[in-house]
Amino acid sequence: HKTFREYQELKKDCEALKSRLVGLQEVLIENKRYEKLLEFKRNLIFSSAVATVIGRDPSNWNAAMIIDKGKRDGLEVGMPVVSPLGVVGKIAEVASSTGKVILLNDPNFSVAALVETSREGGLVSGSLQGLCRMRYLSPKADIQKGDSVITSHLSSSFPEGLLIGKVVAVYESQSSPGLECLVEPAVVFSQLEEVIVIKK
């Protein structure tokens, strides 16, 4: 009986240590995330605010999220939202202490963009499939699968040179003369926990 009791106590201790270890690992992961975020924020030449993702829009789960910053933090509709990996989206609505972000892959989102290598310009917008579509490219545009797509100086809200994603397919446009391409966003939206809002 004594041995069994000792075994049970040891098991309890072991489980307590395991849960503490999980807790410490979470803290380490969070610290690494914050370090990257703050380093990126320091390198921005714009005024910005770090915000935590606190929810998803139930009616638009994959294309919008709620953050813990709002009007009282100086946020306004249209402000760009980014992460160290690239473009996230833009502020669509603001309440006093929260904001709604429309994500890059939402069909209502669009941003002027460039293919980094060839400097071909076009417009990137979201699609219901989770990928983005880059349109209005010239028929002779030199675009290859794997090319990086970045924000253009023609963008009215985003600073230029921020990564949007990579080209995954190039094809002839059905709606206008020229080419279009599919772009896979650089940011994995389901994994976002913090973002940076760039203030104008």
PDB file of N, CA and C in Angstrom, residues 8 15 26 43 47 51 59 106 111 124 131-132 142 144 156 162 191 200:
ATOM      1  N   GLN A   8       1.443   7.004  -6.524  1.00  0.00           N
ATOM      2  CA  GLN A   8       0.402   7.995  -6.837  1.00  0.00           C
ATOM      3  C   GLN A   8       0.903   9.421  -6.614  1.00  0.00           C
ATOM      4  N   GLU A  15       2.871  14.981 -13.103  1.00  0.00           N
ATOM      5  CA  GLU A  15       1.861  15.690 -13.889  1.00  0.00           C
ATOM      6  C   GLU A  15       1.944  17.196 -13.655  1.00  0.00           C
ATOM      7  N   GLU A  26       5.109  27.705 -23.415  1.00  0.00           N
ATOM      8  CA  GLU A  26       4.205  28.721 -23.976  1.00  0.00           C
ATOM      9  C   GLU A  26       4.794  30.125 -23.791  1.00  0.00           C
ATOM     10  N   ASN A  43      11.830  48.875 -36.688  1.00  0.00           N
ATOM     11  CA  ASN A  43      12.365  49.181 -38.012  1.00  0.00           C
ATOM     12  C   ASN A  43      11.390  49.951 -38.897  1.00  0.00           C
ATOM     13  N   SER A  47       4.549  55.709 -37.406  1.00  0.00           N
ATOM     14  CA  SER A  47       3.955  55.528 -36.085  1.00  0.00           C
ATOM     15  C   SER A  47       3.072  54.278 -36.153  1.00  0.00           C
ATOM     16  N   ALA A  51      -1.236  45.290 -31.567  1.00  0.00           N
ATOM     17  CA  ALA A  51      -2.565  44.882 -31.084  1.00  0.00           C
ATOM     18  C   ALA A  51      -2.642  43.373 -30.999  1.00  0.00           C
ATOM     19  N   SER A  59     -19.486  35.786 -38.735  1.00  0.00           N
ATOM     20  CA  SER A  59     -20.117  35.779 -40.054  1.00  0.00           C
ATOM     21  C   SER A  59     -19.077  35.774 -41.175  1.00  0.00           C
ATOM     22  N   ASP A 106      -9.855  38.515 -48.089  1.00  0.00           N
ATOM     23  CA  ASP A 106     -11.268  38.850 -48.268  1.00  0.00           C
ATOM     24  C   ASP A 106     -11.470  39.456 -49.662  1.00  0.00           C
ATOM     25  N   VAL A 111      -5.187  45.973 -52.897  1.00  0.00           N
ATOM     26  CA  VAL A 111      -4.005  46.808 -52.674  1.00  0.00           C
ATOM     27  C   VAL A 111      -3.169  46.836 -53.957  1.00  0.00           C
ATOM     28  N   VAL A 124      -3.851  43.601 -56.312  1.00  0.00           N
ATOM     29  CA  VAL A 124      -4.081  42.337 -55.602  1.00  0.00           C
ATOM     30  C   VAL A 124      -5.376  42.444 -54.804  1.00  0.00           C
ATOM     31  N   LEU A 131      -6.690  32.237 -51.534  1.00  0.00           N
ATOM     32  CA  LEU A 131      -5.568  32.798 -52.273  1.00  0.00           C
ATOM     33  C   LEU A 131      -5.970  34.199 -52.726  1.00  0.00           C
ATOM     34  N   CYS A 132      -5.004  34.988 -53.191  1.00  0.00           N
ATOM     35  CA  CYS A 132      -5.297  36.309 -53.732  1.00  0.00           C
ATOM     36  C   CYS A 132      -5.106  36.290 -55.242  1.00  0.00           C
ATOM     37  N   ASP A 142       6.668  39.595 -67.385  1.00  0.00           N
ATOM     38  CA  ASP A 142       7.569  38.473 -67.062  1.00  0.00           C
ATOM     39  C   ASP A 142       7.340  38.083 -65.602  1.00  0.00           C
ATOM     40  N   GLN A 144       7.003  34.705 -62.950  1.00  0.00           N
ATOM     41  CA  GLN A 144       7.247  33.274 -62.765  1.00  0.00           C
ATOM     42  C   GLN A 144       6.646  32.802 -61.451  1.00  0.00           C
ATOM     43  N   SER A 156      -2.587  53.614 -51.793  1.00  0.00           N
ATOM     44  CA  SER A 156      -3.015  54.809 -51.056  1.00  0.00           C
ATOM     45  C   SER A 156      -2.928  54.617 -49.541  1.00  0.00           C
ATOM     46  N   LEU A 162       6.228  46.100 -48.679  1.00  0.00           N
ATOM     47  CA  LEU A 162       5.823  45.071 -47.715  1.00  0.00           C
ATOM     48  C   LEU A 162       5.433  43.808 -48.473  1.00  0.00           C
ATOM     49  N   GLN A 191      -3.018  31.628 -37.709  1.00  0.00           N
ATOM     50  CA  GLN A 191      -2.001  31.568 -36.656  1.00  0.00           C
ATOM     51  C   GLN A 191      -1.687  32.931 -36.036  1.00  0.00           C
ATOM     52  N   LYS A 200      -1.499  56.524 -39.941  1.00  0.00           N
ATOM     53  CA  LYS A 200      -1.174  57.450 -41.040  1.00  0.00           C
ATOM     54  C   LYS A 200      -0.510  58.709 -40.479  1.00  0.00           C
TER      55      LYS A 200
END
